[in-house]
PDB file of C-alpha atoms and ligand atoms in Angstrom:
ATOM      1  CA  MET F   1      -0.059   0.236   0.219  1.00 73.00           C
ATOM      2  CA  SER F   2       1.066   3.481  -1.025  1.00 94.00           C
ATOM      3  CA  PHE F   3       0.903   5.756   1.981  1.00 97.00           C
ATOM      4  CA  LYS F   4       0.574   8.703  -0.445  1.00 97.00           C
ATOM      5  CA  LYS F   5      -1.935   7.402  -2.399  1.00 96.00           C
ATOM      6  CA  GLN F   6      -3.846   6.858   1.313  1.00 97.00           C
ATOM      7  CA  LEU F   7      -2.760  10.581   1.831  1.00 97.00           C
ATOM      8  CA  ASN F   8      -4.656  11.563  -1.465  1.00 97.00           C
ATOM      9  CA  TRP F   9      -7.407   9.386  -0.810  1.00 97.00           C
ATOM     10  CA  ARG F  10      -8.230  11.317   2.624  1.00 98.00           C
ATOM     11  CA  TYR F  11      -9.817  14.338   2.780  1.00 98.00           C
ATOM     12  CA  ALA F  12     -11.645  16.707   5.684  1.00 98.00           C
ATOM     13  CA  THR F  13     -14.953  14.975   5.058  1.00 98.00           C
ATOM     14  CA  LYS F  14     -18.222  17.231   5.000  1.00 98.00           C
ATOM     15  CA  ARG F  15     -20.853  14.644   4.629  1.00 98.00           C
ATOM     16  CA  MET F  16     -20.804  11.125   6.210  1.00 98.00           C
ATOM     17  CA  ASN F  17     -23.201   8.277   5.800  1.00 98.00           C
ATOM     18  CA  GLY F  18     -23.743   6.950   9.221  1.00 97.00           C
ATOM     19  CA  GLN F  19     -22.497   3.731   8.340  1.00 98.00           C
ATOM     20  CA  LYS F  20     -20.591   2.200  11.440  1.00 98.00           C
ATOM     21  CA  VAL F  21     -16.832   1.609  10.983  1.00 98.00           C
ATOM     22  CA  ASP F  22     -15.074  -1.743  11.387  1.00 98.00           C
ATOM     23  CA  ASP F  23     -14.175  -2.658  15.340  1.00 98.00           C
ATOM     24  CA  VAL F  24     -10.503  -3.695  14.217  1.00 98.00           C
ATOM     25  CA  LYS F  25     -10.265  -0.749  12.147  1.00 98.00           C
ATOM     26  CA  PHE F  26     -11.426   1.632  14.548  1.00 99.00           C
ATOM     27  CA  GLN F  27      -9.045   0.138  16.949  1.00 98.00           C
ATOM     28  CA  ASN F  28      -6.481   0.617  14.789  1.00 98.00           C
ATOM     29  CA  ILE F  29      -7.015   4.065  14.558  1.00 99.00           C
ATOM     30  CA  LEU F  30      -7.334   4.166  18.323  1.00 99.00           C
ATOM     31  CA  ASP F  31      -3.688   2.720  19.067  1.00 99.00           C
ATOM     32  CA  ALA F  32      -2.137   4.879  16.270  1.00 99.00           C
ATOM     33  CA  ILE F  33      -3.367   8.101  18.570  1.00 99.00           C
ATOM     34  CA  GLN F  34      -1.989   6.026  21.720  1.00 98.00           C
ATOM     35  CA  LEU F  35       1.195   5.568  20.286  1.00 98.00           C
ATOM     36  CA  ALA F  36       1.705   8.916  18.689  1.00 98.00           C
ATOM     37  CA  PRO F  37       4.987  10.891  20.731  1.00 98.00           C
ATOM     38  CA  SER F  38       4.599  13.442  23.079  1.00 98.00           C
ATOM     39  CA  SER F  39       7.075  15.415  25.061  1.00 97.00           C
ATOM     40  CA  MET F  40       9.104  13.481  27.359  1.00 97.00           C
ATOM     41  CA  GLY F  41       6.539  11.146  26.946  1.00 98.00           C
ATOM     42  CA  LEU F  42       4.000  12.077  29.471  1.00 98.00           C
ATOM     43  CA  GLN F  43       1.055  12.380  27.107  1.00 98.00           C
ATOM     44  CA  PRO F  44      -0.779  15.492  29.032  1.00 98.00           C
ATOM     45  CA  PHE F  45      -3.948  14.869  27.060  1.00 98.00           C
ATOM     46  CA  SER F  46      -6.805  12.803  27.292  1.00 98.00           C
ATOM     47  CA  VAL F  47      -9.594  11.557  24.207  1.00 98.00           C
ATOM     48  CA  ILE F  48     -13.050  11.026  24.852  1.00 98.00           C
ATOM     49  CA  VAL F  49     -14.396   8.793  22.247  1.00 98.00           C
ATOM     50  CA  VAL F  50     -18.069   9.411  21.935  1.00 98.00           C
ATOM     51  CA  LYS F  51     -20.219   6.715  20.320  1.00 98.00           C
ATOM     52  CA  ASP F  52     -23.259   7.555  22.156  1.00 98.00           C
ATOM     53  CA  LEU F  53     -26.231   9.283  19.985  1.00 97.00           C
ATOM     54  CA  GLU F  54     -27.961  10.845  22.357  1.00 98.00           C
ATOM     55  CA  THR F  55     -24.514  12.486  23.582  1.00 98.00           C
ATOM     56  CA  ARG F  56     -23.893  13.728  20.155  1.00 98.00           C
ATOM     57  CA  LYS F  57     -27.392  15.007  19.663  1.00 98.00           C
ATOM     58  CA  LYS F  58     -26.469  17.747  22.429  1.00 98.00           C
ATOM     59  CA  MET F  59     -22.794  18.099  20.994  1.00 98.00           C
ATOM     60  CA  ALA F  60     -24.533  19.449  17.289  1.00 98.00           C
ATOM     61  CA  PRO F  61     -25.870  22.671  18.566  1.00 98.00           C
ATOM     62  CA  VAL F  62     -22.286  23.702  19.919  1.00 98.00           C
ATOM     63  CA  CYS F  63     -20.679  22.196  16.821  1.00 98.00           C
ATOM     64  CA  PHE F  64     -22.193  24.564  14.582  1.00 98.00           C
ATOM     65  CA  ASN F  65     -24.311  21.907  13.815  1.00 98.00           C
ATOM     66  CA  GLN F  66     -21.599  20.480  11.187  1.00 98.00           C
ATOM     67  CA  PRO F  67     -23.590  17.550   9.929  1.00 98.00           C
ATOM     68  CA  GLN F  68     -20.503  15.046  10.514  1.00 98.00           C
ATOM     69  CA  ILE F  69     -21.123  15.217  14.540  1.00 98.00           C
ATOM     70  CA  LEU F  70     -24.721  13.071  13.491  1.00 98.00           C
ATOM     71  CA  GLU F  71     -23.630  10.940  10.437  1.00 98.00           C
ATOM     72  CA  ALA F  72     -19.832   9.963  11.735  1.00 98.00           C
ATOM     73  CA  ASP F  73     -19.767   6.905  13.848  1.00 98.00           C
ATOM     74  CA  ALA F  74     -17.759   8.340  16.480  1.00 98.00           C
ATOM     75  CA  ILE F  75     -16.238  11.709  17.465  1.00 99.00           C
ATOM     76  CA  LEU F  76     -13.155  11.277  19.174  1.00 99.00           C
ATOM     77  CA  VAL F  77     -12.821  14.675  21.897  1.00 99.00           C
ATOM     78  CA  PHE F  78      -9.038  15.282  22.141  1.00 99.00           C
ATOM     79  CA  ALA F  79      -9.047  17.268  25.183  1.00 98.00           C
ATOM     80  CA  ALA F  80      -5.687  18.945  27.030  1.00 98.00           C
ATOM     81  CA  TRP F  81      -5.034  18.118  30.733  1.00 97.00           C
ATOM     82  CA  LYS F  82      -5.508  21.746  32.687  1.00 94.00           C
ATOM     83  CA  ASN F  83      -2.932  21.019  35.120  1.00 93.00           C
ATOM     84  CA  ILE F  84      -0.334  18.521  35.237  1.00 95.00           C
ATOM     85  CA  THR F  85       0.275  17.503  39.234  1.00 95.00           C
ATOM     86  CA  GLU F  86       3.203  15.834  41.085  1.00 95.00           C
ATOM     87  CA  GLU F  87       0.965  12.697  41.038  1.00 97.00           C
ATOM     88  CA  ASN F  88       0.477  12.830  37.311  1.00 97.00           C
ATOM     89  CA  VAL F  89       4.693  12.670  37.062  1.00 97.00           C
ATOM     90  CA  ASN F  90       4.668   9.931  39.370  1.00 97.00           C
ATOM     91  CA  THR F  91       2.506   7.916  37.641  1.00 98.00           C
ATOM     92  CA  TYR F  92       4.431   7.902  34.432  1.00 98.00           C
ATOM     93  CA  ILE F  93       7.273   7.467  36.085  1.00 98.00           C
ATOM     94  CA  ASP F  94       5.840   4.494  37.620  1.00 98.00           C
ATOM     95  CA  ASN F  95       4.330   2.990  34.346  1.00 98.00           C
ATOM     96  CA  ILE F  96       8.177   3.594  32.920  1.00 98.00           C
ATOM     97  CA  ILE F  97       9.499   1.358  36.078  1.00 97.00           C
ATOM     98  CA  ASN F  98       7.013  -1.299  35.519  1.00 98.00           C
ATOM     99  CA  THR F  99       7.039  -1.439  31.635  1.00 98.00           C
ATOM    100  CA  ARG F 100      11.011  -1.330  31.380  1.00 97.00           C
ATOM    101  CA  ASN F 101      11.664  -2.903  35.015  1.00 97.00           C
ATOM    102  CA  ALA F 102      13.795   0.118  35.631  1.00 96.00           C
ATOM    103  CA  PRO F 103      15.652   0.770  38.844  1.00 96.00           C
ATOM    104  CA  SER F 104      13.582   3.944  40.376  1.00 95.00           C
ATOM    105  CA  GLU F 105      17.076   5.628  41.406  1.00 96.00           C
ATOM    106  CA  SER F 106      17.749   5.852  37.602  1.00 96.00           C
ATOM    107  CA  LEU F 107      14.668   7.688  36.711  1.00 97.00           C
ATOM    108  CA  GLU F 108      14.921  10.116  39.657  1.00 97.00           C
ATOM    109  CA  GLY F 109      16.963  13.043  37.442  1.00 98.00           C
ATOM    110  CA  PHE F 110      14.000  12.371  34.644  1.00 98.00           C
ATOM    111  CA  LYS F 111      11.352  13.272  37.084  1.00 97.00           C
ATOM    112  CA  GLN F 112      13.029  15.716  38.109  1.00 97.00           C
ATOM    113  CA  ASN F 113      13.223  17.582  34.779  1.00 97.00           C
ATOM    114  CA  ILE F 114       9.906  16.776  33.995  1.00 97.00           C
ATOM    115  CA  LEU F 115       8.650  18.705  37.587  1.00 97.00           C
ATOM    116  CA  GLY F 116      11.008  21.533  36.518  1.00 97.00           C
ATOM    117  CA  LEU F 117       9.368  21.956  33.104  1.00 95.00           C
ATOM    118  CA  VAL F 118       5.782  21.487  34.395  1.00 95.00           C
ATOM    119  CA  ASN F 119       6.092  23.616  37.350  1.00 95.00           C
ATOM    120  CA  GLY F 120       8.152  26.527  35.003  1.00 95.00           C
ATOM    121  CA  LYS F 121       4.855  26.922  33.421  1.00 95.00           C
ATOM    122  CA  THR F 122       1.656  29.122  34.007  1.00 95.00           C
ATOM    123  CA  GLN F 123      -1.664  27.037  33.657  1.00 92.00           C
ATOM    124  CA  GLU F 124      -2.409  28.855  30.493  1.00 94.00           C
ATOM    125  CA  GLU F 125       1.185  27.785  29.050  1.00 96.00           C
ATOM    126  CA  LEU F 126       0.502  24.166  30.302  1.00 95.00           C
ATOM    127  CA  VAL F 127      -2.516  23.918  28.416  1.00 95.00           C
ATOM    128  CA  ILE F 128      -0.718  25.252  25.147  1.00 97.00           C
ATOM    129  CA  TRP F 129       2.231  22.931  25.583  1.00 97.00           C
ATOM    130  CA  SER F 130      -0.325  20.061  26.339  1.00 97.00           C
ATOM    131  CA  SER F 131      -2.664  20.876  22.849  1.00 98.00           C
ATOM    132  CA  LYS F 132       0.931  20.951  20.590  1.00 98.00           C
ATOM    133  CA  GLN F 133       1.378  17.291  22.511  1.00 97.00           C
ATOM    134  CA  ALA F 134      -2.781  16.246  21.870  1.00 98.00           C
ATOM    135  CA  TYR F 135      -2.391  17.559  17.731  1.00 98.00           C
ATOM    136  CA  ILE F 136       0.622  15.252  16.950  1.00 98.00           C
ATOM    137  CA  ALA F 137      -1.804  12.376  18.482  1.00 99.00           C
ATOM    138  CA  LEU F 138      -4.534  13.787  15.936  1.00 98.00           C
ATOM    139  CA  GLY F 139      -2.229  13.746  13.377  1.00 98.00           C
ATOM    140  CA  PHE F 140      -1.283   9.788  14.040  1.00 98.00           C
ATOM    141  CA  GLY F 141      -5.257   9.576  14.042  1.00 98.00           C
ATOM    142  CA  LEU F 142      -5.896  11.070  10.817  1.00 98.00           C
ATOM    143  CA  PHE F 143      -2.957   9.176   8.874  1.00 98.00           C
ATOM    144  CA  ALA F 144      -4.083   5.849  10.526  1.00 98.00           C
ATOM    145  CA  ALA F 145      -7.647   6.510   9.537  1.00 98.00           C
ATOM    146  CA  ALA F 146      -6.342   6.986   5.830  1.00 98.00           C
ATOM    147  CA  ILE F 147      -4.418   3.680   5.991  1.00 98.00           C
ATOM    148  CA  GLU F 148      -7.466   1.530   6.930  1.00 98.00           C
ATOM    149  CA  GLU F 149      -9.679   3.646   4.465  1.00 98.00           C
ATOM    150  CA  VAL F 150     -12.063   5.138   6.972  1.00 98.00           C
ATOM    151  CA  ASP F 151     -12.880   8.920   6.591  1.00 98.00           C
ATOM    152  CA  THR F 152     -12.585  11.353   9.434  1.00 98.00           C
ATOM    153  CA  THR F 153     -12.641  14.852   9.896  1.00 98.00           C
ATOM    154  CA  PRO F 154     -10.325  17.047  12.205  1.00 98.00           C
ATOM    155  CA  MET F 155     -13.206  19.906  13.587  1.00 98.00           C
ATOM    156  CA  GLU F 156     -12.163  22.906  15.590  1.00 98.00           C
ATOM    157  CA  GLY F 157     -15.360  23.925  14.572  1.00 98.00           C
ATOM    158  CA  PHE F 158     -17.510  24.148  17.745  1.00 98.00           C
ATOM    159  CA  ASN F 159     -17.399  25.949  21.076  1.00 98.00           C
ATOM    160  CA  PRO F 160     -15.023  24.634  23.385  1.00 98.00           C
ATOM    161  CA  ASP F 161     -16.708  25.893  26.572  1.00 98.00           C
ATOM    162  CA  ALA F 162     -20.337  24.555  25.635  1.00 98.00           C
ATOM    163  CA  LEU F 163     -18.730  21.157  24.860  1.00 98.00           C
ATOM    164  CA  ASP F 164     -16.595  21.229  28.224  1.00 98.00           C
ATOM    165  CA  GLU F 165     -20.222  21.905  29.779  1.00 98.00           C
ATOM    166  CA  ILE F 166     -21.949  18.782  28.016  1.00 98.00           C
ATOM    167  CA  LEU F 167     -19.142  16.533  28.474  1.00 98.00           C
ATOM    168  CA  GLN F 168     -18.435  17.673  32.006  1.00 98.00           C
ATOM    169  CA  LEU F 169     -14.993  17.883  31.166  1.00 98.00           C
ATOM    170  CA  ASN F 170     -14.162  20.891  33.682  1.00 97.00           C
ATOM    171  CA  GLN F 171     -15.125  18.231  36.037  1.00 97.00           C
ATOM    172  CA  LYS F 172     -12.568  15.811  35.047  1.00 97.00           C
ATOM    173  CA  GLY F 173      -9.370  18.517  34.571  1.00 96.00           C
ATOM    174  CA  LEU F 174     -10.039  18.312  30.792  1.00 98.00           C
ATOM    175  CA  LYS F 175     -10.331  21.444  28.246  1.00 97.00           C
ATOM    176  CA  SER F 176     -11.636  20.046  24.750  1.00 98.00           C
ATOM    177  CA  LEU F 177      -9.105  21.193  22.135  1.00 98.00           C
ATOM    178  CA  ALA F 178      -9.930  19.662  18.724  1.00 98.00           C
ATOM    179  CA  LEU F 179     -12.505  16.835  17.652  1.00 99.00           C
ATOM    180  CA  LEU F 180     -11.979  13.810  14.911  1.00 99.00           C
ATOM    181  CA  ALA F 181     -15.001  12.783  13.354  1.00 99.00           C
ATOM    182  CA  VAL F 182     -14.518   8.809  12.284  1.00 99.00           C
ATOM    183  CA  GLY F 183     -16.999   7.631   9.642  1.00 98.00           C
ATOM    184  CA  HIS F 184     -17.338   7.018   6.011  1.00 98.00           C
ATOM    185  CA  ARG F 185     -17.841   9.517   3.243  1.00 98.00           C
ATOM    186  CA  ASP F 186     -21.539   9.979   1.930  1.00 98.00           C
ATOM    187  CA  ALA F 187     -19.858   9.706  -1.801  1.00 97.00           C
ATOM    188  CA  GLU F 188     -22.911  11.254  -3.414  1.00 97.00           C
ATOM    189  CA  ASN F 189     -23.651  13.984  -1.336  1.00 97.00           C
ATOM    190  CA  ASP F 190     -20.346  15.335  -0.429  1.00 98.00           C
ATOM    191  CA  TYR F 191     -18.994  18.088  -2.678  1.00 97.00           C
ATOM    192  CA  LEU F 192     -15.646  17.429  -1.733  1.00 97.00           C
ATOM    193  CA  ASN F 193     -15.448  14.052  -2.379  1.00 96.00           C
ATOM    194  CA  GLY F 194     -12.896  13.520  -5.460  1.00 94.00           C
ATOM    195  CA  ALA F 195     -11.625  17.116  -5.140  1.00 96.00           C
ATOM    196  CA  ALA F 196      -8.633  17.848  -6.351  1.00 96.00           C
ATOM    197  CA  LYS F 197      -6.152  18.650  -2.872  1.00 97.00           C
ATOM    198  CA  VAL F 198      -5.128  22.138  -2.700  1.00 98.00           C
ATOM    199  CA  ARG F 199      -1.684  23.108  -0.859  1.00 98.00           C
ATOM    200  CA  ARG F 200       1.018  25.387  -1.013  1.00 98.00           C
ATOM    201  CA  PRO F 201       3.461  24.670  -3.945  1.00 98.00           C
ATOM    202  CA  ALA F 202       6.556  22.470  -2.561  1.00 98.00           C
ATOM    203  CA  SER F 203       9.111  25.100  -3.622  1.00 98.00           C
ATOM    204  CA  ASP F 204       7.004  27.682  -1.107  1.00 98.00           C
ATOM    205  CA  PHE F 205       6.442  25.456   1.704  1.00 98.00           C
ATOM    206  CA  PHE F 206       9.921  23.922   1.806  1.00 98.00           C
ATOM    207  CA  ILE F 207      12.902  25.917   2.532  1.00 98.00           C
ATOM    208  CA  HIS F 208      16.091  24.224   1.900  1.00 98.00           C
ATOM    209  CA  ILE F 209      19.068  25.381   3.606  1.00 98.00           C
TER     210      ILE F 209
HETATM  211  C1  FMN L   1      -7.288  21.581  13.394  1.00 73.57           C
HETATM  212  C2  FMN L   1      -8.542  21.728  12.105  1.00 73.57           C
HETATM  213  C3  FMN L   1      -9.392  21.979  12.314  1.00 73.57           C
HETATM  214  C4  FMN L   1     -10.110  21.820  11.396  1.00 73.57           C
HETATM  215  N1  FMN L   1     -11.626  22.292  11.716  1.00 73.57           N
HETATM  216  C5  FMN L   1     -12.960  21.595  10.431  1.00 73.57           C
HETATM  217  C6  FMN L   1     -13.964  21.649  10.844  1.00 73.57           C
HETATM  218  O1  FMN L   1     -14.356  22.112  12.167  1.00 73.57           O
HETATM  219  N2  FMN L   1     -14.877  21.818  10.130  1.00 73.57           N
HETATM  220  C7  FMN L   1     -14.481  21.229   8.738  1.00 73.57           C
HETATM  221  O2  FMN L   1     -15.193  20.620   7.885  1.00 73.57           O
HETATM  222  N3  FMN L   1     -13.164  21.273   8.378  1.00 73.57           N
HETATM  223  C8  FMN L   1     -12.239  21.153   9.129  1.00 73.57           C
HETATM  224  N4  FMN L   1     -11.105  21.243   9.159  1.00 73.57           N
HETATM  225  C9  FMN L   1     -10.781  20.707   7.425  1.00 73.57           C
HETATM  226  C10 FMN L   1      -9.750  21.467   7.093  1.00 73.57           C
HETATM  227  O3  FMN L   1     -10.319  22.484   6.002  1.00 73.57           O
HETATM  228  C11 FMN L   1      -9.065  20.424   5.761  1.00 73.57           C
HETATM  229  O4  FMN L   1      -8.438  19.590   6.554  1.00 73.57           O
HETATM  230  C12 FMN L   1      -7.930  21.749   4.731  1.00 73.57           C
HETATM  231  O5  FMN L   1      -8.998  22.457   4.193  1.00 73.57           O
HETATM  232  C13 FMN L   1      -7.380  20.579   4.061  1.00 73.57           C
HETATM  233  O6  FMN L   1      -8.209  19.536   3.213  1.00 73.57           O
HETATM  234  P1  FMN L   1      -7.829  18.495   3.345  1.00 73.57           P
HETATM  235  O7  FMN L   1      -7.819  17.761   4.670  1.00 73.57           O
HETATM  236  O8  FMN L   1      -9.219  17.643   2.866  1.00 73.57           O
HETATM  237  O9  FMN L   1      -6.928  17.947   2.650  1.00 73.57           O
HETATM  238  C14 FMN L   1      -9.899  21.194   9.730  1.00 73.57           C
HETATM  239  C15 FMN L   1      -8.634  20.958   9.965  1.00 73.57           C
HETATM  240  C16 FMN L   1      -7.849  21.033  11.161  1.00 73.57           C
HETATM  241  C17 FMN L   1      -6.760  20.242  10.482  1.00 73.57           C
END
């Protein structure tokens, strides 16, 4: 399979047909998102998987009634951690120790590095930093879906405060950043199906030094 062919196959799908996404393919997309790299490996964001139609009906108006919210099979909500606590860092360090059977002393310096970085940021800066990590994972999800021939729409067109309210993200210490609608294109009714890609020319986009 040529990944370039798949990247041209994918597009930000405007209309989906409500068809269910194959479970294995869907799981592969989630796996890719989970496997995305993040700064220091901390993964300071969460991904809420919304399949429930009633919840999506509540979401639609605060997503400017974009049809994908109801026509997709699932909406993934990428949400930044609003705070990164010492407990979060300890959990991560313990995960490394257990996964790699590493002696805890060997990770003390690394842990202090993370705490230094995190504690040196304001809450606003932390959310921006966490958002960057989340967007890398969003990209991995987009790519994986293209490989699986599953359609997606990355979406920032929604009211984050209102969505946080509906999904009770505040109580979970989360702030919504972006959505990924996952489903199958409605080929007949989507005016962008088959449209040529519009991208800046490589000669302008890349600066070779
Ligand atoms: C972060 C982000 C937010 C976006 N928000 C929306 C959105 O709310 N609704 C939508 O239909 N498309 C949205 N798009 C899709 C872009 O318009 C689309 O990716 C871009 O025009 C390039 O086209 P292509 O993805 O079809 O190749 C978004 C894309 C990104 C990366």
